[in-house]
Amino acid sequence: MRVRLPDGSTRELPEGSTAGDLAAAIGPRLAAAAVAAKVDGHAVDLSAPLVDGASVAVVTPDSDAGRDVLRHSTAHVMAQAVLRLWPGAHFAIGPVIADGFYYDFELPGGAHFTDDDLARIDATMREIIAEDQPFVRHELTVEEGLEAFADQPFKQEIIRAVVDAPAIVSTYENSAAFTDLCRGPHVPATGRLGHFKLMRVAGAYWRGDEKRTQLQRIYGTAWESDVALEQHLVRLEEAERRDHRKLGLELDLFSFPDEIGSGLAVFHPKGGIVRMEMEAYARRRHVEAGYQFVYSPHITKGSLFEESGHLEWFADGMYPPMELDGGTSYYLKPMNCPFHILVYRSSQRSYRELPMRLFEFGSVYRYEKSGVVHGLTRVRGMTQDDAHIFCTREQMEGELDSLLTFVLGLLSDYGLDDFWLELSTKPEGKAVGTDAEWDSATASLRRVAEGRGLELALDEGGGAFYGPKVSVQARDAIGRSWQLSTIQVDFQLPQRFGLEYKGADNARHRPVMIHRALFGSVERFFGVLLEHYAGNLPTWLSPEQVRVLPVRDDHVAYAEHVLGRFVAEGIRSGMEDAAEPLGTRIRKAKLEKVPYVLVVGNDDVAAGTVGVNRRGDDRPRRGVPLPDAVAGVKRDVQGRWTAPTAGPDASDVA
């Protein structure tokens, strides 16, 4: 038989050859490194037999797909170790997550893991790895699966949910004492593992439902080498230092009061300034790009979301209805699009009005389970910088291209410049519209995305129920990817709402609708920027841009004069008197991440100068004429953003 390789070449193999045989035929180094394979796009074990004409890619551990295999295999070993240490424990699910894995357990007698238990589990895992147990796949009927996991209630619930025909479940056995329910693939044997670390223990409800059993979750990470593992742990330390929740508290930017509820943020005055500047600049750029501003209410009758289809497709993510006006159901809005559709439909439209670009900073509410809310990056109440563009079919591709240009340019103004794109296609079984409409929209998005010259990843089946989308992913200062902007093509909502425009031929036509969120949400983008800059926001976004420090009390009058000059130029400035030693006050300003600390003493009073301590500079500049200092800060503000930096250490007192 003959199989096709990723580079387009083919390889001839004997009938019955496996993916592992292919790796060996290509070369011994690849055979030694291989952990799995992809056959016609599907991940399989190296022991999987190949068929004539298949497209095959050998998966190595230094790839994303390979790391997923390592992590999932390590999760199985962790589950085996827990059951070896706690006979009678129940195990639930152990998926791969970003940079790691977890597994959920219910221990006998309601016991709980402690941090000391992680060391015991780690040691037992390494014993299992040293035993080099092979991973062996079996396929069972549902009845056989239920019998095999007769003492595991969570596995039985998963098996009973299998409805595919034929109803087959797969398991992996890596010792006579341990079998797990799993699709695979896995490494050939446990001896291929070992570069891992167990991170922490947490609580988790079964199926994420707080009304169900609370389980014990162990998080871990696994990599292809000790070097890669160590690099990841260093990145985690840096990420912890940059955690926006910690910075938000330290810098007095926002909070999540218990009195309000989980996932609902309150922005304090300093955070309010940052948010105001973020939104003000975005508004200005949207006006320049021809957007029209609209505003919509926070609640609406349920009939609007019935017409849009959101109650059918999105009800689980919405807050329960409120019964008002004699029994009419009102919902907090989870998105803005139906409101913008009503603005379009409020009068007869002509082709001369298209493209019509409507924009709103619209607050929306989504019922996220309490276990998944996370600071500003996963909230229940958010403000989306939402735009909806109504255009003709002929305008669609050009509008998509200009949209992507606008999105990438505006994100760059906030200091993000390392982008990649993801194209999400039609979800199976959860989509409306014809295949022809989906194919047309997907093809246009693909052409526009490919025209950027950026890395483009395919997200099969990841589109919304009404259309495909391109997502803009941005890497931050420490290399993490964040999904930010989305651009979605929609042929369906214009049909559901009967939208029309009168064409040049005087006939009525259906517009295309493009959904676009640029920040994604203001809250989430705020958190991303805070972590990207490690709290050292660029001068134009900083709540306090300049702080003036008189050396002694007799310099206060001149310090107030300096302060007044900056305030008169619209620079957000403050002053701290000489009640504390100068070094203490400088240290405090640096901890509060003020971009410019200006010190004034005897020489400055006499000469009309200031000492400039600029965040990130190696040493302060002395004797800077006051007009030059003001002009320098203004140039910094007008420059819009600066490269992210850790900033000077708080101990570096000028």
XYZ file of C-alpha atoms in Angstrom:
654
model
C 0.000 0.000 0.000
C 0.984 3.628 -0.463
C 0.431 6.493 1.994
C 0.879 10.235 1.570
C 3.139 12.285 3.857
C 2.647 15.946 4.923
C 5.203 17.217 2.367
C 3.162 15.678 -0.454
C 5.498 12.733 -1.027
C 4.341 9.123 -0.791
C 5.751 6.072 0.920
C 5.158 2.438 -0.047
C 4.615 -0.009 2.820
C 3.632 -3.670 3.182
C -0.058 -4.387 3.739
C -0.909 -4.292 7.449
C 1.768 -1.749 8.323
C 1.123 0.496 11.305
C 1.835 4.164 11.927
C 4.860 3.036 13.950
C 6.095 1.017 10.979
C 5.856 4.139 8.826
C 7.958 6.116 11.349
C 10.592 3.352 11.309
C 10.602 3.293 7.509
C 11.268 7.030 7.420
C 14.179 6.783 9.846
C 15.327 5.461 13.238
C 15.430 8.913 14.842
C 11.797 9.552 13.933
C 10.809 6.080 15.132
C 12.488 6.743 18.486
C 10.822 10.136 18.868
C 7.312 9.324 17.604
C 4.476 9.232 20.149
C 1.396 9.009 17.893
C 0.223 9.760 14.351
C -2.503 11.605 12.488
C -4.255 9.597 9.779
C -6.525 11.628 7.506
C -6.587 14.271 10.227
C -7.501 11.893 13.069
C -5.104 11.218 15.943
C -4.247 7.516 16.363
C -1.828 5.301 18.267
C 1.405 4.222 16.615
C -0.003 0.689 16.686
C -2.942 1.697 14.461
C -2.927 -0.109 11.080
C -2.779 2.091 7.975
C -4.883 1.794 4.837
C -3.935 2.392 1.229
C -4.164 6.044 0.172
C -4.228 7.475 3.690
C -2.599 10.821 4.511
C -0.335 10.251 7.499
C 1.677 12.567 9.753
C 3.913 11.158 12.465
C 3.478 13.089 15.728
C 6.568 13.905 17.789
C 6.607 15.086 21.419
C 7.957 18.553 20.639
C 4.763 19.490 18.751
C 1.466 20.708 20.217
C -0.229 17.456 19.197
C 2.634 15.444 20.684
C 2.500 17.319 23.983
C -1.231 16.620 24.166
C -0.467 12.890 23.881
C 2.218 13.124 26.578
C -0.100 15.005 28.912
C -3.073 12.737 28.463
C -0.909 9.655 28.939
C 0.574 11.217 32.084
C -2.952 11.884 33.366
C -3.671 8.145 33.042
C -0.540 7.324 35.009
C -1.600 9.797 37.691
C -5.022 8.138 37.954
C -3.353 4.730 38.223
C -1.093 6.041 40.991
C -4.046 7.465 42.951
C -5.947 4.174 42.729
C -2.830 2.297 43.808
C -2.477 4.560 46.863
C -6.230 4.847 47.649
C -7.889 1.541 46.759
C -11.600 2.040 46.191
C -11.228 5.626 44.895
C -13.520 6.714 42.068
C -12.008 8.543 39.108
C -13.939 10.792 36.748
C -12.297 12.622 33.828
C -8.703 13.605 33.059
C -8.494 15.870 30.014
C -5.621 17.807 28.514
C -5.806 21.549 29.159
C -3.564 24.446 28.142
C 0.021 23.467 29.067
C -1.078 20.565 31.228
C -3.759 18.172 32.418
C -5.928 17.338 35.400
C -7.827 14.393 36.814
C -10.863 14.417 39.130
C -11.276 11.929 41.976
C -13.634 10.975 44.774
C -11.630 9.408 47.589
C -12.995 6.713 49.901
C -14.700 7.895 53.059
C -14.814 11.516 51.903
C -11.035 11.906 52.305
C -9.241 14.880 50.761
C -5.842 15.206 49.140
C -3.270 17.337 50.911
C -0.235 19.032 49.429
C 1.902 16.335 51.074
C -0.036 13.726 49.079
C 1.262 15.191 45.808
C 4.775 13.985 46.664
C 3.472 10.445 47.298
C 1.505 10.447 44.052
C 4.528 11.774 42.147
C 6.733 8.990 43.521
C 4.180 6.313 42.642
C 3.822 7.710 39.128
C 7.563 7.415 38.646
C 7.394 3.790 39.762
C 4.727 3.141 37.115
C 6.817 4.910 34.480
C 9.862 2.817 35.416
C 7.754 -0.327 34.909
C 7.390 0.700 31.219
C 3.828 -0.602 31.033
C 2.446 -0.709 27.468
C -0.763 1.207 26.660
C -3.107 -1.326 25.035
C -6.332 -0.214 23.345
C -9.551 -2.275 23.537
C -12.970 -1.619 22.032
C -16.042 -2.716 23.987
C -19.783 -2.653 23.599
C -21.687 -0.406 25.969
C -22.714 -3.448 27.996
C -19.108 -4.646 28.215
C -17.969 -1.172 29.200
C -20.538 -0.963 31.987
C -19.359 -4.304 33.300
C -15.677 -3.326 33.078
C -16.335 -0.190 35.151
C -18.922 -1.675 37.487
C -17.209 -0.053 40.507
C -16.724 3.356 38.857
C -19.978 5.407 38.831
C -18.556 8.380 36.923
C -17.238 6.150 34.136
C -20.610 4.396 33.986
C -22.396 7.718 33.540
C -20.066 8.607 30.663
C -20.647 5.231 29.000
C -24.436 5.494 29.314
C -24.273 8.814 27.468
C -22.792 7.091 24.388
C -25.435 7.209 21.671
C -23.326 6.794 18.532
C -24.091 3.830 16.322
C -22.574 1.349 16.597
C -22.332 1.996 20.326
C -18.663 1.210 20.976
C -16.487 2.526 23.799
C -12.714 2.350 23.842
C -10.468 1.702 26.809
C -6.733 1.750 27.443
C -5.100 -0.779 29.713
C -1.563 -0.133 30.897
C -1.436 -2.846 33.553
C -3.632 -5.713 34.660
C -4.644 -3.544 37.614
C -5.582 -0.369 35.725
C -7.866 0.340 32.761
C -9.263 3.720 31.795
C -12.059 4.792 29.505
C -10.505 6.871 26.726
C -10.549 7.699 23.008
C -6.751 7.944 22.879
C -4.218 8.086 21.454
C -1.464 7.354 23.963
C 2.275 6.876 23.946
C 3.306 3.250 23.312
C 4.327 2.661 26.942
C 4.644 4.510 30.242
C 8.433 4.518 29.905
C 8.098 7.286 27.302
C 6.916 9.667 30.044
C 8.612 11.318 33.006
C 9.087 15.074 32.420
C 6.135 16.163 34.543
C 5.219 18.043 37.702
C 2.066 17.887 39.813
C 1.031 21.461 40.476
C -1.854 21.729 42.927
C -5.070 20.306 44.344
C -8.446 21.985 43.863
C -12.124 21.218 44.265
C -14.391 20.666 41.265
C -18.027 19.686 40.878
C -18.846 16.708 38.693
C -19.900 18.005 35.274
C -19.296 21.547 36.581
C -22.667 21.420 38.343
C -22.609 22.741 41.909
C -25.635 20.550 42.705
C -23.639 17.396 42.047
C -20.756 15.598 43.772
C -17.753 17.705 44.694
C -14.573 15.992 43.532
C -10.867 16.470 44.213
C -8.927 17.727 41.193
C -5.167 17.363 40.756
C -3.538 19.626 38.165
C -0.256 18.749 36.497
C 1.920 19.610 33.546
C 4.045 17.402 31.273
C 6.606 18.192 28.584
C 8.943 16.506 26.131
C 12.098 17.183 28.186
C 13.286 18.439 31.551
C 14.520 21.601 29.824
C 11.059 22.310 28.375
C 9.482 21.586 31.762
C 11.836 23.966 33.557
C 11.213 26.700 30.985
C 7.484 26.272 31.518
C 7.832 26.543 35.299
C 9.800 29.774 34.875
C 7.012 31.094 32.627
C 4.480 30.164 35.298
C 6.420 32.141 37.894
C 6.427 35.130 35.579
C 2.725 34.675 34.842
C 1.999 34.617 38.577
C 3.932 37.855 39.000
C 1.834 39.348 36.201
C -1.523 37.973 37.407
C -3.995 40.772 36.750
C -6.039 39.874 39.835
C -3.005 40.448 42.053
C -2.009 43.626 40.191
C -5.568 44.932 40.271
C -5.543 44.699 44.068
C -2.022 46.112 44.496
C -2.667 49.050 42.147
C -6.224 49.672 43.423
C -7.797 49.253 39.983
C -10.821 46.981 40.525
C -12.410 44.483 42.903
C -15.062 41.758 43.065
C -17.113 42.491 46.217
C -18.893 39.498 47.730
C -21.944 41.703 48.175
C -22.324 41.946 44.382
C -21.592 38.375 43.339
C -19.121 36.182 41.503
C -17.754 37.374 38.178
C -19.055 40.952 38.473
C -16.299 43.572 38.631
C -16.292 47.031 40.185
C -13.732 49.452 38.756
C -12.150 51.857 41.254
C -11.179 55.435 40.280
C -7.710 54.457 39.011
C -9.119 51.542 37.042
C -11.869 53.820 35.808
C -9.258 56.146 34.288
C -7.589 53.260 32.452
C -10.912 52.038 31.143
C -11.981 55.549 30.153
C -8.802 56.024 28.106
C -9.126 52.588 26.488
C -12.686 53.303 25.426
C -12.105 56.927 24.419
C -9.329 56.027 21.988
C -11.396 53.171 20.542
C -14.372 55.510 20.067
C -12.212 58.023 18.222
C -10.822 55.397 15.890
C -14.298 54.019 15.172
C -15.592 57.473 14.271
C -12.656 57.918 11.887
C -13.466 54.531 10.312
C -17.080 55.443 9.540
C -18.926 53.656 12.360
C -22.215 54.992 13.729
C -22.813 54.754 17.478
C -25.926 53.139 18.903
C -27.114 52.275 22.409
C -29.427 49.498 23.540
C -31.079 48.469 26.836
C -29.796 45.768 29.161
C -33.000 43.695 29.151
C -35.536 42.707 26.545
C -38.575 40.529 26.009
C -37.738 36.888 25.458
C -39.482 36.997 22.082
C -36.507 38.906 20.635
C -34.150 36.051 21.485
C -36.686 33.534 20.212
C -36.640 35.313 16.853
C -32.836 35.472 16.813
C -32.484 31.821 17.808
C -30.440 32.533 20.924
C -33.000 30.925 23.222
C -32.736 27.762 21.139
C -28.938 27.716 20.867
C -27.640 29.765 23.785
C -30.168 29.476 26.634
C -27.738 27.639 28.943
C -25.461 30.686 28.910
C -28.242 33.173 29.727
C -29.596 34.292 33.077
C -33.088 32.978 33.918
C -35.973 35.181 32.782
C -37.787 37.755 34.889
C -41.571 37.663 34.748
C -42.860 41.228 34.235
C -45.856 42.999 32.691
C -48.351 40.326 33.640
C -46.204 37.304 32.901
C -44.037 38.452 29.983
C -40.542 36.969 30.169
C -37.681 39.477 30.096
C -34.027 38.455 29.783
C -30.750 40.177 30.568
C -29.117 40.416 27.161
C -26.204 38.015 26.500
C -25.258 39.810 23.262
C -26.026 42.983 21.353
C -26.635 41.718 17.810
C -30.466 41.456 17.874
C -30.710 45.072 19.045
C -28.521 46.305 16.200
C -30.664 44.300 13.783
C -33.719 46.180 15.028
C -31.925 49.477 14.396
C -31.304 48.379 10.809
C -34.892 47.163 10.410
C -36.382 50.371 11.811
C -36.643 51.898 8.322
C -36.387 50.928 4.669
C -32.754 50.718 3.602
C -31.117 51.472 0.270
C -27.946 50.073 -1.219
C -26.580 53.617 -0.950
C -26.526 53.252 2.864
C -24.365 50.125 2.740
C -22.084 49.162 4.237
C -23.784 50.315 7.450
C -21.426 49.971 10.414
C -23.116 50.103 13.832
C -21.029 50.204 17.013
C -21.804 50.012 20.723
C -20.015 49.590 24.012
C -22.810 47.301 25.159
C -22.964 45.602 28.555
C -24.043 41.961 28.356
C -24.572 39.241 30.943
C -23.773 35.561 30.713
C -24.349 32.968 33.376
C -20.934 31.395 33.775
C -20.675 28.687 36.424
C -18.931 29.967 39.551
C -16.117 27.452 39.095
C -14.987 28.947 35.783
C -15.100 32.690 36.486
C -11.572 34.078 36.625
C -10.802 37.688 37.436
C -11.523 39.974 34.504
C -10.797 37.333 31.872
C -13.928 35.224 32.593
C -16.790 37.274 34.017
C -20.562 37.226 34.175
C -21.066 40.888 33.325
C -18.987 42.417 30.546
C -18.938 45.327 28.118
C -18.384 44.287 24.521
C -17.020 46.714 21.956
C -19.529 45.302 19.553
C -19.942 46.214 15.891
C -22.318 44.852 13.276
C -21.800 45.639 9.632
C -24.607 45.256 7.113
C -23.414 45.044 3.513
C -24.146 43.538 0.121
C -22.766 40.176 -0.997
C -20.500 42.052 -3.402
C -19.128 44.245 -0.602
C -18.630 41.387 1.859
C -15.077 40.295 1.093
C -13.742 43.846 0.810
C -15.434 44.726 4.090
C -13.900 41.681 5.777
C -10.472 42.707 4.531
C -10.806 46.291 5.768
C -12.202 45.010 9.069
C -9.179 42.822 9.673
C -6.872 45.729 8.802
C -8.739 47.946 11.273
C -8.691 45.311 14.026
C -4.973 44.526 13.755
C -4.081 48.215 13.564
C -6.088 49.188 16.627
C -4.804 46.274 18.713
C -1.275 47.330 17.756
C -1.961 50.804 19.135
C -2.480 49.199 22.548
C 0.931 47.564 22.328
C 0.154 44.071 20.981
C 2.045 43.176 17.827
C 2.499 39.385 17.687
C -0.643 37.972 16.068
C -1.915 34.746 14.563
C -5.333 33.892 13.167
C -7.774 31.041 13.643
C -10.536 30.118 11.174
C -13.537 28.402 12.802
C -15.805 26.397 10.508
C -19.332 24.968 10.577
C -20.216 23.063 13.781
C -21.751 19.682 13.058
C -25.342 19.384 14.234
C -25.429 22.891 15.695
C -25.727 25.135 12.671
C -28.439 26.752 10.582
C -28.270 27.645 6.905
C -27.314 25.848 3.723
C -23.939 24.296 2.973
C -23.577 26.711 0.041
C -23.934 29.729 2.356
C -21.419 28.308 4.816
C -18.980 27.427 2.037
C -19.191 30.936 0.562
C -18.684 32.669 3.921
C -15.848 30.342 4.935
C -14.051 30.766 1.605
C -14.180 34.574 1.879
C -12.850 34.514 5.438
C -10.084 32.131 4.424
C -8.940 34.348 1.533
C -8.919 37.446 3.734
C -7.039 35.668 6.527
C -4.458 34.148 4.189
C -3.861 37.577 2.665
C -2.432 38.821 5.971
C 0.671 36.646 5.793
C 0.094 35.564 9.401
C 0.027 32.049 10.822
C -3.464 30.627 10.186
C -4.831 27.709 12.223
C -8.013 25.784 11.407
C -10.625 25.238 14.122
C -12.859 22.576 12.586
C -16.438 22.882 13.818
C -15.707 25.891 16.043
C -17.992 28.400 14.322
C -21.138 29.931 15.820
C -24.498 28.401 14.936
C -25.104 31.165 12.376
C -21.746 31.367 10.598
C -17.959 30.881 10.468
C -15.486 33.257 12.066
C -11.891 34.414 12.118
C -10.397 34.990 15.555
C -7.398 37.222 16.131
C -5.039 35.640 18.645
C -2.340 37.804 20.242
C 0.802 36.615 22.002
C 1.704 38.683 25.025
C 5.109 39.704 26.378
C 5.777 36.236 27.810
C 4.491 34.307 24.799
C 0.989 33.351 25.934
C -1.802 33.459 23.347
C -5.037 35.329 24.045
C -8.090 35.208 21.800
C -9.168 38.806 21.323
C -11.084 39.990 18.269
C -13.589 37.923 16.322
C -15.035 38.558 12.872
C -18.077 36.438 11.970
C -20.029 36.238 8.719
C -23.767 35.747 9.180
C -26.290 34.913 6.451
C -28.828 33.578 8.968
C -29.940 36.416 11.240
C -30.753 38.686 8.279
C -33.061 35.887 7.071
C -34.627 35.278 10.474
C -35.394 38.996 10.874
C -36.391 39.542 7.248
C -33.765 42.237 6.622
C -33.782 43.856 3.191
C -32.380 46.728 1.185
C -33.482 48.201 -2.115
C -30.821 47.667 -4.748
C -29.851 49.802 -7.745
C -32.265 47.623 -9.739
C -35.145 48.690 -7.423
C -35.511 45.060 -6.300
C -35.294 43.952 -2.681
C -32.172 42.082 -1.598
C -30.957 40.417 1.587
C -27.909 42.029 3.252
C -25.015 40.095 4.755
C -24.345 40.740 8.445
C -20.819 40.736 9.877
C -20.364 40.499 13.657
C -17.191 42.009 15.074
C -15.904 42.341 18.621
C -12.504 44.044 18.757
C -11.396 43.856 22.385
C -13.716 40.910 22.870
C -14.797 42.543 26.097
C -13.425 45.646 27.767
C -12.933 43.755 31.029
C -10.998 40.888 29.492
C -8.859 43.197 27.357
C -8.097 45.260 30.471
C -6.837 42.102 32.182
C -4.792 41.054 29.144
C -3.097 44.458 28.910
C -2.375 44.489 32.625
C -0.586 41.133 32.358
C 1.119 42.014 29.059
C 2.698 45.089 30.665
C 3.123 43.469 34.114
C 1.151 46.436 35.468
C 3.539 48.968 33.883
C 0.885 50.413 31.592
C 2.120 52.797 28.893
C 2.024 56.433 29.895
C -1.134 57.237 27.907
C -3.072 54.553 29.832
C -1.540 55.049 33.281
C -3.955 56.388 35.922
C -1.247 58.721 37.240
C 1.292 59.759 34.636
C 3.515 62.062 36.702
C 4.244 62.315 40.407
C 6.124 65.323 41.751
C 8.231 64.887 44.901
C 9.751 67.870 46.735
C 12.937 66.904 48.590
C 12.040 69.070 51.616
C 9.140 71.133 52.871
C 10.726 74.353 51.596
C 10.544 72.957 48.036
C 6.766 72.392 48.155
C 5.815 75.742 46.606
C 7.984 75.078 43.544
C 6.711 71.476 43.385
C 3.146 72.828 43.247
C 4.187 75.099 40.387
C 5.636 72.102 38.529
C 2.459 70.143 39.190
C 0.342 72.979 37.832
C 2.298 73.069 34.556
C 1.651 69.382 33.916
C -2.013 69.565 34.923
C -2.495 72.543 32.587
C -1.250 70.358 29.708
C -3.768 67.624 30.504
C -1.205 65.308 32.104
C -2.609 63.253 34.989
C -0.314 64.353 37.806
C -0.044 64.211 41.565
C 2.272 65.395 44.298
C 3.374 63.888 47.591
C 4.794 66.229 50.202
C 7.962 65.670 52.216
C 6.348 64.025 55.240
C 8.352 60.848 54.552
C 11.984 60.395 53.437
C 12.547 60.913 49.707
C 13.749 57.344 49.148
C 10.570 55.959 50.701
C 8.402 58.133 48.460
C 10.314 57.185 45.307
C 10.028 53.534 46.200
C 6.278 53.944 46.738
C 5.819 55.670 43.361
C 7.710 52.881 41.622
C 5.636 50.212 43.350
C 2.547 52.073 42.147
C 4.110 51.992 38.653
C 3.933 55.739 37.978
C 5.718 56.325 34.629
C 7.421 59.607 35.619
C 8.682 60.523 39.083
C 9.938 64.140 39.193
C 12.166 65.154 42.112
C 12.723 68.869 42.861
C 15.359 70.239 45.225
C 17.435 73.383 45.813
C 19.111 73.462 42.399
C 15.774 72.894 40.618
C 14.067 75.721 42.513
C 16.891 78.063 41.538
C 17.151 76.987 37.883
C 13.537 76.116 37.027
C 14.397 72.467 36.389
C 13.329 69.007 37.567
C 14.992 65.646 38.100
C 13.296 63.080 35.844
C 13.050 59.458 36.966
C 11.461 57.781 33.928
C 10.243 54.226 34.413
C 12.567 51.812 32.660
C 15.550 54.187 32.371
C 18.833 53.053 33.896
C 19.409 56.292 35.788
C 17.561 59.557 36.446
C 18.225 62.756 34.481
C 19.030 65.792 36.581
C 18.573 69.468 35.795
C 15.972 69.007 33.011
C 14.347 72.367 32.159
C 10.680 72.255 33.138
C 9.372 73.029 29.602
C 11.484 70.165 28.234
C 10.152 67.781 30.881
C 6.550 68.715 30.042
C 7.191 68.327 26.302
C 8.852 64.930 26.850
C 5.899 63.536 28.779
C 3.469 64.883 26.163
C 5.433 63.158 23.385
C 5.307 59.924 25.364
C 1.531 60.201 25.806
C 0.950 61.048 22.158
C 3.179 58.161 21.085
C 0.303 56.006 22.318
C 2.219 52.984 23.627
C 5.628 51.795 24.686
C 7.161 48.350 24.518
C 6.234 46.267 27.572
C 8.855 46.235 30.268
C 9.180 44.900 33.757
C 10.069 48.449 34.784
C 12.661 49.402 37.395
C 12.804 47.300 40.492
C 11.321 48.967 43.549
C 14.705 48.791 45.253
C 16.347 50.939 42.557
C 15.921 54.231 44.356
C 17.263 57.202 42.451
